[in-house]
Short mmCIF file of C-alpha atoms and ligand atoms in Angstrom, two decimals:
data_model
loop_
_atom_site.label_atom_id
_atom_site.label_comp_id
_atom_site.label_asym_id
_atom_site.label_seq_id
_atom_site.Cartn_x
_atom_site.Cartn_y
_atom_site.Cartn_z
CA MET A 1 23.00 -22.91 -1.82
CA SER A 2 24.35 -20.41 -4.35
CA ASN A 3 22.67 -22.05 -7.17
CA LEU A 4 19.07 -21.98 -5.44
CA ARG A 5 16.57 -20.41 -7.60
CA ILE A 6 12.69 -20.30 -6.88
CA ASP A 7 10.31 -22.20 -9.21
CA LEU A 8 8.84 -19.31 -11.48
CA ASP A 9 6.11 -21.74 -12.67
CA ARG A 10 4.97 -22.47 -9.37
CA LEU A 11 4.96 -19.00 -8.35
CA MET A 12 2.85 -17.54 -11.35
CA GLY A 13 0.56 -20.54 -10.43
CA ARG A 14 -0.20 -19.14 -7.12
CA ILE A 15 -0.44 -15.57 -8.84
CA GLN A 16 -2.96 -16.63 -11.12
CA ARG A 17 -4.77 -18.53 -8.61
CA LEU A 18 -5.07 -15.90 -6.04
CA GLY A 19 -6.08 -13.51 -8.81
CA GLN A 20 -9.16 -15.60 -9.26
CA VAL A 21 -10.15 -14.40 -5.64
CA GLY A 22 -12.27 -11.15 -6.38
CA ALA A 23 -11.37 -11.27 -10.15
CA LEU A 24 -13.12 -8.42 -12.07
CA GLU A 25 -14.99 -8.94 -15.76
CA GLY A 26 -12.04 -8.25 -18.21
CA GLY A 27 -8.98 -8.68 -15.81
CA GLY A 28 -7.76 -7.18 -12.62
CA VAL A 29 -8.88 -7.83 -8.74
CA CYS A 30 -11.39 -6.22 -6.30
CA ARG A 31 -10.34 -7.46 -2.67
CA LEU A 32 -11.10 -4.43 -0.49
CA ALA A 33 -9.81 -4.91 3.04
CA LEU A 34 -11.86 -7.20 5.34
CA THR A 35 -14.64 -7.63 2.51
CA GLU A 36 -15.46 -11.31 1.70
CA GLU A 37 -13.11 -11.23 -1.18
CA ASP A 38 -10.17 -10.39 1.04
CA LYS A 39 -11.47 -13.10 3.65
CA ALA A 40 -11.37 -15.51 0.52
CA GLY A 41 -7.87 -14.30 -0.47
CA ARG A 42 -6.63 -14.76 3.24
CA ASP A 43 -8.12 -17.98 3.44
CA LEU A 44 -6.12 -18.96 0.50
CA VAL A 45 -2.76 -17.90 1.21
CA VAL A 46 -2.93 -19.41 5.14
CA GLY A 47 -3.98 -22.53 3.53
CA TRP A 48 -0.75 -22.49 1.28
CA MET A 49 1.37 -21.26 4.70
CA LYS A 50 -0.12 -24.33 6.39
CA GLU A 51 0.76 -26.86 3.65
CA LEU A 52 4.54 -25.25 3.69
CA GLY A 53 4.64 -26.02 7.27
CA LEU A 54 4.89 -22.46 8.46
CA GLU A 55 3.55 -21.75 12.25
CA VAL A 56 0.88 -19.12 11.37
CA SER A 57 -0.48 -16.68 13.60
CA VAL A 58 -3.26 -14.14 13.55
CA ASP A 59 -2.84 -11.02 15.34
CA ARG A 60 -5.45 -8.28 17.10
CA ILE A 61 -5.57 -6.50 13.85
CA GLY A 62 -5.81 -9.22 11.59
CA ASN A 63 -2.17 -9.45 10.16
CA VAL A 64 -1.39 -13.15 9.65
CA ILE A 65 2.53 -13.98 9.96
CA GLY A 66 3.86 -17.68 9.05
CA VAL A 67 7.35 -18.50 10.86
CA ARG A 68 10.00 -21.06 9.91
CA ALA A 69 12.09 -22.24 12.20
CA GLY A 70 15.78 -21.39 12.30
CA GLU A 71 19.00 -23.42 13.57
CA VAL A 72 18.37 -20.79 16.33
CA GLU A 73 15.58 -19.10 18.13
CA GLY A 74 15.03 -15.41 17.61
CA PRO A 75 13.52 -12.55 15.68
CA PRO A 76 13.20 -13.97 12.13
CA VAL A 77 13.88 -12.41 9.01
CA THR A 78 10.69 -11.32 7.65
CA THR A 79 9.27 -10.70 4.37
CA GLY A 80 5.57 -10.02 2.93
CA SER A 81 3.34 -7.47 1.70
CA HIS A 82 -0.42 -7.16 1.26
CA ILE A 83 -3.30 -9.16 -0.27
CA ASP A 84 -5.98 -6.36 -0.01
CA THR A 85 -6.56 -4.57 -3.14
CA VAL A 86 -7.98 -1.16 -4.57
CA ALA A 87 -11.23 -1.78 -6.07
CA THR A 88 -9.44 -1.70 -9.84
CA GLY A 89 -6.25 -3.72 -8.46
CA GLY A 90 -3.99 -5.66 -10.25
CA LEU A 91 -2.55 -9.18 -9.89
CA TYR A 92 0.66 -8.06 -8.52
CA ASP A 93 0.46 -5.04 -6.07
CA GLY A 94 1.12 -6.57 -2.66
CA ASN A 95 0.25 -10.11 -3.80
CA LEU A 96 3.68 -10.68 -5.44
CA GLY A 97 5.38 -9.97 -2.20
CA VAL A 98 3.41 -12.31 0.03
CA LEU A 99 3.41 -15.20 -2.44
CA ALA A 100 7.28 -14.52 -3.59
CA GLY A 101 7.89 -14.98 0.28
CA LEU A 102 5.81 -18.29 0.07
CA GLU A 103 7.74 -19.26 -2.94
CA VAL A 104 11.21 -18.43 -1.25
CA ILE A 105 10.08 -20.52 1.73
CA GLU A 106 9.14 -23.78 -0.65
CA THR A 107 12.34 -23.56 -2.62
CA LEU A 108 14.08 -23.76 0.78
CA ASN A 109 11.92 -26.70 1.69
CA GLU A 110 12.71 -28.63 -1.35
CA ALA A 111 16.27 -27.79 -0.84
CA GLY A 112 16.09 -29.29 2.88
CA VAL A 113 17.85 -25.99 3.47
CA THR A 114 17.39 -24.64 7.30
CA THR A 115 18.64 -21.02 7.78
CA ARG A 116 20.64 -19.88 10.97
CA HIS A 117 17.64 -17.41 11.95
CA PRO A 118 14.06 -18.20 11.53
CA LEU A 119 12.29 -16.65 8.48
CA ALA A 120 8.96 -15.25 8.32
CA VAL A 121 6.15 -14.45 5.63
CA GLY A 122 3.44 -11.93 6.59
CA PHE A 123 0.49 -10.51 4.76
CA PHE A 124 -0.85 -7.05 6.93
CA THR A 125 -4.45 -5.82 6.87
CA ASN A 126 -5.71 -3.07 5.00
CA GLU A 127 -2.44 -1.66 3.53
CA GLU A 128 -4.39 0.16 0.80
CA GLY A 129 -6.20 2.28 2.90
CA ALA A 130 -8.78 2.84 0.29
CA ARG A 131 -12.03 1.10 2.30
CA PHE A 132 -10.70 2.22 5.84
CA ALA A 133 -8.08 4.79 6.11
CA PRO A 134 -5.39 5.07 6.70
CA ASP A 135 -2.90 2.95 4.40
CA MET A 136 -0.60 0.53 6.01
CA MET A 137 -2.88 0.16 8.65
CA GLY A 138 -2.18 -3.46 9.91
CA SER A 139 1.65 -3.09 9.67
CA GLY A 140 1.49 0.18 11.33
CA VAL A 141 -0.39 -1.45 14.26
CA HIS A 142 1.90 -4.32 13.91
CA GLN A 143 5.10 -1.91 14.33
CA GLY A 144 3.52 0.24 17.08
CA ALA A 145 3.32 3.29 14.80
CA LEU A 146 -0.52 3.38 15.00
CA SER A 147 -2.91 2.63 17.76
CA LEU A 148 -4.85 -0.79 17.69
CA GLU A 149 -7.61 0.68 19.58
CA ALA A 150 -8.16 3.37 17.06
CA CYS A 151 -7.77 1.12 14.11
CA LEU A 152 -10.15 -1.19 15.59
CA ALA A 153 -12.71 1.78 15.94
CA THR A 154 -12.43 3.22 12.42
CA GLU A 155 -15.15 3.68 10.39
CA GLY A 156 -14.80 2.81 6.67
CA ILE A 157 -16.48 4.33 3.27
CA ASP A 158 -19.46 2.38 3.88
CA GLY A 159 -19.97 2.42 7.28
CA THR A 160 -18.31 -0.56 9.17
CA THR A 161 -15.83 -0.76 11.51
CA VAL A 162 -12.29 -2.42 11.16
CA GLY A 163 -13.04 -4.26 14.52
CA ASN A 164 -16.55 -5.45 13.33
CA ASP A 165 -15.29 -6.48 9.96
CA LEU A 166 -12.21 -8.23 11.67
CA VAL A 167 -14.80 -10.34 13.46
CA ARG A 168 -17.21 -10.77 10.59
CA ILE A 169 -14.52 -12.34 8.27
CA GLY A 170 -12.88 -14.42 11.03
CA TYR A 171 -9.51 -12.62 11.35
CA ALA A 172 -10.00 -11.19 14.74
CA GLY A 173 -6.90 -12.78 16.11
CA GLU A 174 -5.39 -13.30 19.61
CA THR A 175 -1.66 -12.50 18.93
CA PRO A 176 -1.08 -9.34 20.54
CA VAL A 177 0.30 -6.54 18.67
CA GLY A 178 3.59 -4.55 18.68
CA GLU A 179 5.42 -7.45 20.06
CA PHE A 180 6.60 -8.96 17.06
CA CYS A 181 10.37 -8.10 16.46
CA ALA A 182 11.85 -8.96 13.12
CA ARG A 183 15.96 -9.57 12.61
CA ALA A 184 15.34 -7.75 9.18
CA PHE A 185 12.30 -6.86 6.89
CA ILE A 186 12.58 -6.99 3.12
CA GLU A 187 9.69 -6.61 0.73
CA LEU A 188 9.31 -7.35 -2.74
CA HIS A 189 7.12 -5.00 -4.68
CA VAL A 190 5.94 -3.90 -8.22
CA GLU A 191 7.35 -0.51 -8.59
CA GLN A 192 3.94 1.03 -9.84
CA GLY A 193 5.74 3.73 -11.84
CA PRO A 194 7.84 4.12 -15.01
CA VAL A 195 11.21 4.26 -14.04
CA LEU A 196 12.38 0.93 -14.26
CA GLU A 197 10.89 0.25 -17.57
CA GLU A 198 11.81 3.53 -19.08
CA GLU A 199 15.54 3.09 -18.23
CA GLY A 200 15.81 -0.90 -19.13
CA THR A 201 16.62 -1.79 -15.22
CA GLU A 202 15.57 -4.89 -13.74
CA ILE A 203 15.60 -4.16 -9.98
CA GLY A 204 14.85 -1.41 -8.15
CA ALA A 205 17.14 -1.36 -4.79
CA VAL A 206 14.56 1.14 -2.85
CA THR A 207 15.99 3.79 -0.60
CA GLY A 208 12.93 4.88 0.96
CA VAL A 209 9.22 6.01 0.82
CA GLN A 210 8.01 9.27 0.21
CA GLY A 211 5.83 11.12 2.65
CA ILE A 212 2.23 10.99 2.53
CA SER A 213 -0.86 13.19 3.39
CA TRP A 214 -4.34 12.44 2.86
CA THR A 215 -6.95 15.00 3.76
CA GLU A 216 -11.17 14.88 3.29
CA TYR A 217 -13.01 17.97 2.88
CA SER A 218 -16.32 17.93 4.02
CA ILE A 219 -18.04 21.25 2.35
CA SER A 220 -21.71 22.43 3.23
CA GLY A 221 -23.06 24.82 1.17
CA VAL A 222 -26.65 25.72 0.24
CA SER A 223 -28.98 23.68 -2.49
CA ASN A 224 -30.62 26.08 -4.82
CA HIS A 225 -32.16 26.22 -8.46
CA ALA A 226 -29.21 25.80 -11.07
CA GLY A 227 -31.16 28.46 -13.21
CA THR A 228 -32.74 30.76 -11.25
CA THR A 229 -30.10 31.39 -8.43
CA PRO A 230 -27.98 34.61 -9.69
CA MET A 231 -24.14 33.69 -9.02
CA ARG A 232 -24.08 36.44 -6.47
CA LEU A 233 -26.24 34.13 -4.45
CA ARG A 234 -24.59 30.91 -4.53
CA HIS A 235 -23.09 28.61 -1.80
CA ASP A 236 -22.03 26.08 -4.14
CA ALA A 237 -20.66 22.96 -2.64
CA GLY A 238 -19.89 21.31 -5.88
CA TYR A 239 -17.83 24.22 -7.19
CA VAL A 240 -15.82 24.42 -4.09
CA ALA A 241 -14.90 20.71 -4.34
CA ALA A 242 -13.91 21.12 -7.83
CA ALA A 243 -11.86 24.18 -6.82
CA ILE A 244 -10.24 22.40 -4.16
CA ALA A 245 -9.29 19.56 -6.49
CA THR A 246 -8.27 21.90 -9.40
CA PHE A 247 -5.65 23.80 -6.63
CA ALA A 248 -3.93 20.59 -5.39
CA ARG A 249 -3.09 20.10 -9.08
CA ARG A 250 -2.11 23.81 -9.13
CA ILE A 251 0.13 23.12 -5.98
CA ALA A 252 1.93 19.90 -7.77
CA ARG A 253 2.64 22.18 -11.12
CA ASP A 254 3.75 25.27 -9.18
CA MET A 255 6.01 23.27 -6.77
CA GLY A 256 7.47 20.88 -9.18
CA GLY A 257 10.15 18.40 -8.27
CA ASP A 258 8.95 15.26 -6.80
CA GLN A 259 5.36 16.94 -5.42
CA VAL A 260 2.39 15.01 -6.57
CA ALA A 261 -1.27 15.67 -5.74
CA THR A 262 -4.32 13.72 -6.39
CA SER A 263 -8.24 14.05 -5.70
CA GLY A 264 -9.50 10.49 -5.87
CA VAL A 265 -13.10 11.11 -4.54
CA ILE A 266 -15.61 13.69 -5.14
CA GLU A 267 -19.19 13.03 -3.67
CA LEU A 268 -21.73 15.82 -4.60
CA GLU A 269 -25.32 15.67 -2.97
CA PRO A 270 -27.91 15.67 -4.60
CA ASN A 271 -25.58 15.09 -7.31
CA LEU A 272 -28.38 16.14 -10.03
CA VAL A 273 -27.79 17.96 -12.99
CA ASN A 274 -29.72 21.23 -12.19
CA VAL A 275 -29.44 21.43 -8.45
CA ILE A 276 -26.38 23.57 -6.67
CA ALA A 277 -24.94 20.89 -4.52
CA ARG A 278 -25.54 21.29 -0.89
CA ARG A 279 -22.77 18.83 0.39
CA ALA A 280 -19.89 18.11 -1.26
CA LYS A 281 -16.90 15.66 -0.07
CA VAL A 282 -13.28 15.51 -1.67
CA THR A 283 -10.05 13.93 -0.73
CA VAL A 284 -6.40 15.48 -1.45
CA ASP A 285 -3.55 13.16 -1.66
CA LEU A 286 -0.30 14.98 -1.57
CA ARG A 287 3.15 13.28 -1.40
CA ASN A 288 6.52 14.56 -1.62
CA THR A 289 10.05 12.96 -0.51
CA ASP A 290 11.25 16.15 1.49
CA GLU A 291 8.85 16.57 4.56
CA SER A 292 9.51 20.38 4.57
CA LEU A 293 8.30 20.50 1.08
CA LEU A 294 5.02 18.43 1.96
CA GLN A 295 4.52 20.60 4.93
CA GLU A 296 4.57 23.73 2.51
CA ALA A 297 2.28 22.00 0.07
CA GLU A 298 -0.20 21.10 3.14
CA GLN A 299 -0.39 24.83 4.26
CA ARG A 300 -0.53 26.26 0.38
CA MET A 301 -3.71 23.80 0.31
CA ALA A 302 -5.18 25.00 3.85
CA ALA A 303 -4.80 28.44 2.80
CA ARG A 304 -6.74 28.28 -0.28
CA VAL A 305 -9.53 26.22 1.48
CA LEU A 306 -9.68 28.92 3.96
CA GLU A 307 -10.38 31.45 0.85
CA LEU A 308 -12.79 29.33 -0.65
CA ALA A 309 -14.97 29.02 2.45
CA GLY A 310 -14.95 33.05 2.84
CA GLU A 311 -15.28 33.68 -1.07
CA GLU A 312 -18.23 31.42 -1.48
CA GLY A 313 -19.93 31.16 1.98
CA VAL A 314 -19.63 27.68 2.76
CA GLU A 315 -18.18 25.82 5.66
CA ILE A 316 -15.60 23.33 5.05
CA THR A 317 -14.24 21.03 7.71
CA ALA A 318 -10.79 18.85 7.08
CA ARG A 319 -10.09 15.70 8.36
CA SER A 320 -6.76 13.71 8.08
CA LEU A 321 -7.16 10.37 6.82
CA ALA A 322 -3.37 9.49 6.55
CA ARG A 323 -0.04 11.23 7.25
CA PHE A 324 3.51 9.39 7.13
CA GLN A 325 6.41 11.59 7.03
CA PRO A 326 9.19 10.07 4.57
CA VAL A 327 11.02 7.08 5.53
CA ASP A 328 14.93 6.07 4.67
CA PHE A 329 15.81 2.31 4.39
CA ASP A 330 18.45 0.93 6.01
CA ALA A 331 21.80 1.62 3.98
CA GLY A 332 23.24 -1.52 4.85
CA MET A 333 19.82 -3.62 3.67
CA VAL A 334 19.77 -1.47 0.47
CA ASP A 335 23.07 -2.22 -0.52
CA LEU A 336 22.41 -5.78 0.15
CA VAL A 337 19.59 -5.60 -2.50
CA ALA A 338 21.97 -3.49 -4.83
CA GLU A 339 24.70 -5.81 -4.30
CA THR A 340 22.59 -9.01 -4.54
CA ALA A 341 20.87 -8.06 -7.83
CA ALA A 342 24.29 -7.14 -9.31
CA GLY A 343 25.67 -10.79 -8.30
CA LEU A 344 22.79 -12.22 -9.95
CA GLY A 345 23.62 -10.50 -13.27
CA HIS A 346 20.38 -8.06 -13.03
CA SER A 347 20.93 -4.24 -13.85
CA VAL A 348 19.65 -2.43 -10.59
CA ARG A 349 19.31 1.10 -9.77
CA ARG A 350 18.44 2.87 -6.41
CA MET A 351 15.47 4.64 -6.22
CA PRO A 352 12.97 5.90 -3.85
CA SER A 353 9.13 4.78 -3.45
CA GLY A 354 6.34 7.08 -4.65
CA ALA A 355 3.91 4.56 -2.93
CA GLY A 356 3.51 3.50 0.67
CA HIS A 357 4.37 -0.04 1.61
CA ASP A 358 4.26 -1.99 4.75
CA ALA A 359 8.09 -2.07 5.05
CA GLN A 360 8.23 1.43 5.89
CA MET A 361 6.26 0.63 9.50
CA PHE A 362 9.29 -2.00 9.84
CA ALA A 363 12.11 0.67 9.08
CA PRO A 364 12.09 2.49 12.41
CA ASN A 365 12.50 -0.94 14.30
CA CYS A 366 14.65 -3.24 12.06
CA PRO A 367 16.97 -2.83 9.14
CA ALA A 368 14.37 -2.76 6.48
CA ALA A 369 14.72 -2.54 2.44
CA MET A 370 12.68 -3.17 -0.68
CA ILE A 371 12.91 -4.73 -3.89
CA PHE A 372 11.41 -3.42 -6.80
CA VAL A 373 10.75 -4.92 -10.29
CA PRO A 374 9.29 -3.09 -13.16
CA SER A 375 5.70 -2.33 -14.21
CA LYS A 376 4.45 -2.22 -17.62
CA ASP A 377 3.68 1.28 -18.76
CA GLY A 378 3.98 2.48 -14.96
CA ILE A 379 0.60 1.36 -14.85
CA SER A 380 -0.75 0.27 -11.24
CA HIS A 381 -4.21 0.52 -9.10
CA ASN A 382 -5.65 -0.55 -12.63
CA VAL A 383 -6.65 -3.68 -13.75
CA ARG A 384 -4.00 -3.40 -16.65
CA GLU A 385 -1.34 -3.59 -13.98
CA TYR A 386 1.61 -6.48 -15.58
CA THR A 387 5.15 -7.36 -14.54
CA ALA A 388 6.46 -9.55 -16.98
CA PRO A 389 7.35 -13.46 -15.78
CA GLN A 390 11.14 -13.05 -16.17
CA GLU A 391 11.06 -10.01 -14.12
CA ILE A 392 8.77 -11.23 -11.37
CA ALA A 393 11.67 -14.44 -11.33
CA ALA A 394 14.33 -11.63 -11.11
CA GLY A 395 12.81 -10.24 -8.04
CA ALA A 396 11.68 -13.30 -6.54
CA ASN A 397 15.50 -14.73 -6.68
CA VAL A 398 16.91 -11.32 -5.00
CA LEU A 399 13.90 -11.81 -2.61
CA LEU A 400 15.75 -15.71 -1.89
CA ARG A 401 19.44 -14.58 -1.82
CA VAL A 402 18.62 -11.28 0.34
CA MET A 403 16.83 -13.30 2.98
CA LEU A 404 19.19 -16.22 2.89
CA SER A 405 21.98 -13.65 3.52
CA ALA A 406 20.29 -11.88 6.44
CA ALA A 407 19.15 -15.28 7.85
CA SER A 408 22.66 -16.52 7.67
CA SER A 409 24.92 -13.95 9.15
O1 HGY B 1 -1.49 4.67 -1.50
C1 HGY B 1 -0.34 4.22 -1.37
O2 HGY B 1 0.80 4.64 -1.58
C2 HGY B 1 -0.41 2.53 -1.06
O3 HGY B 1 -1.20 2.24 -2.26
N1 HGY B 1 -1.22 1.95 -0.14
MN1 MN B 2 1.09 -2.16 -2.39
MN1 MN B 3 -1.52 -0.15 -3.85
#
């Protein structure tokens, strides 16, 4: 079995084929969670799961898991990721992990290999959190970290709820959530950052995921004339939104280290050149590998928001959209990834993940880890996202071997 390798052409073919679903002009994909495009992507992948002989189930939050029997019964060695994307998504974020999992299954089918323990490949609902917050919603419910009821009732950025959209796209499954036990969980994912490429390293053995804090601020001011209103009389929601966004950047600059901050959404109302905005919405995404530093960043933000409300005479309400503490992966699994990569002759380094991933939801419940492959120019959440085929082959072969090791012990 040691000379088993995945079929790169077949894997690239599936990546390209799935990339046609929700394809954007000029490249990239848009398959926001629970949209028609997401449904079409789900249907395509479920079809492939069935062709490979997997036992497919859909749970109450729309997670789809395909299981391949082992010699013995019991919790499967599980891999997977997500196939929902952001609106300016690439071909690889999430998709690679799911399709490489299917490629592992097909490689074993072709070789007539039955592993001692069962294997499973899954895709998890709404990993991105871009349409319905928080991110990692499906895997969070699947592994008991998030409430099914609360997530089904969650209203998205365009007014529908998760529960209604699951019914609408035909993925409101019957399988209960929170009962699936994995023997181990391993996820292949593009790094989405510059580290591996800058160092010329082929594989990342991911040690954990940094903490994530998403907050939406709704600001209520007073509409007025941009020309006639003296500055001392203004209650400018637009100015406050901009001040929050620039202060978030300042927190990252002042704290340094691993602290990052992003304002990805700024909406003004009425959003007209000569009208002082009466309402505004701005999001702040703060992340840090260290929980106490992440809390410090949150406290700095909250204090400035309070000041701004007083200075400008506006009302500001904060709504938490996501809050996940940093997660450490299982040291034994991380070692297995690093040793397997080195054993296959690939350069490898240990590193944390800047992005959230489904694997972090499995980490409290079973040995979990991730395999990173390089992202060209460190780009992701961008239609230019790219990973070279030979890098994909390296990652998928490491996945194959890690799953075989974990399923044979
Ligand atoms: O935001 C994230 O970290 C991931 O892309 N959901
Ligand atoms: Mn992802
Ligand atoms: Mn993503």
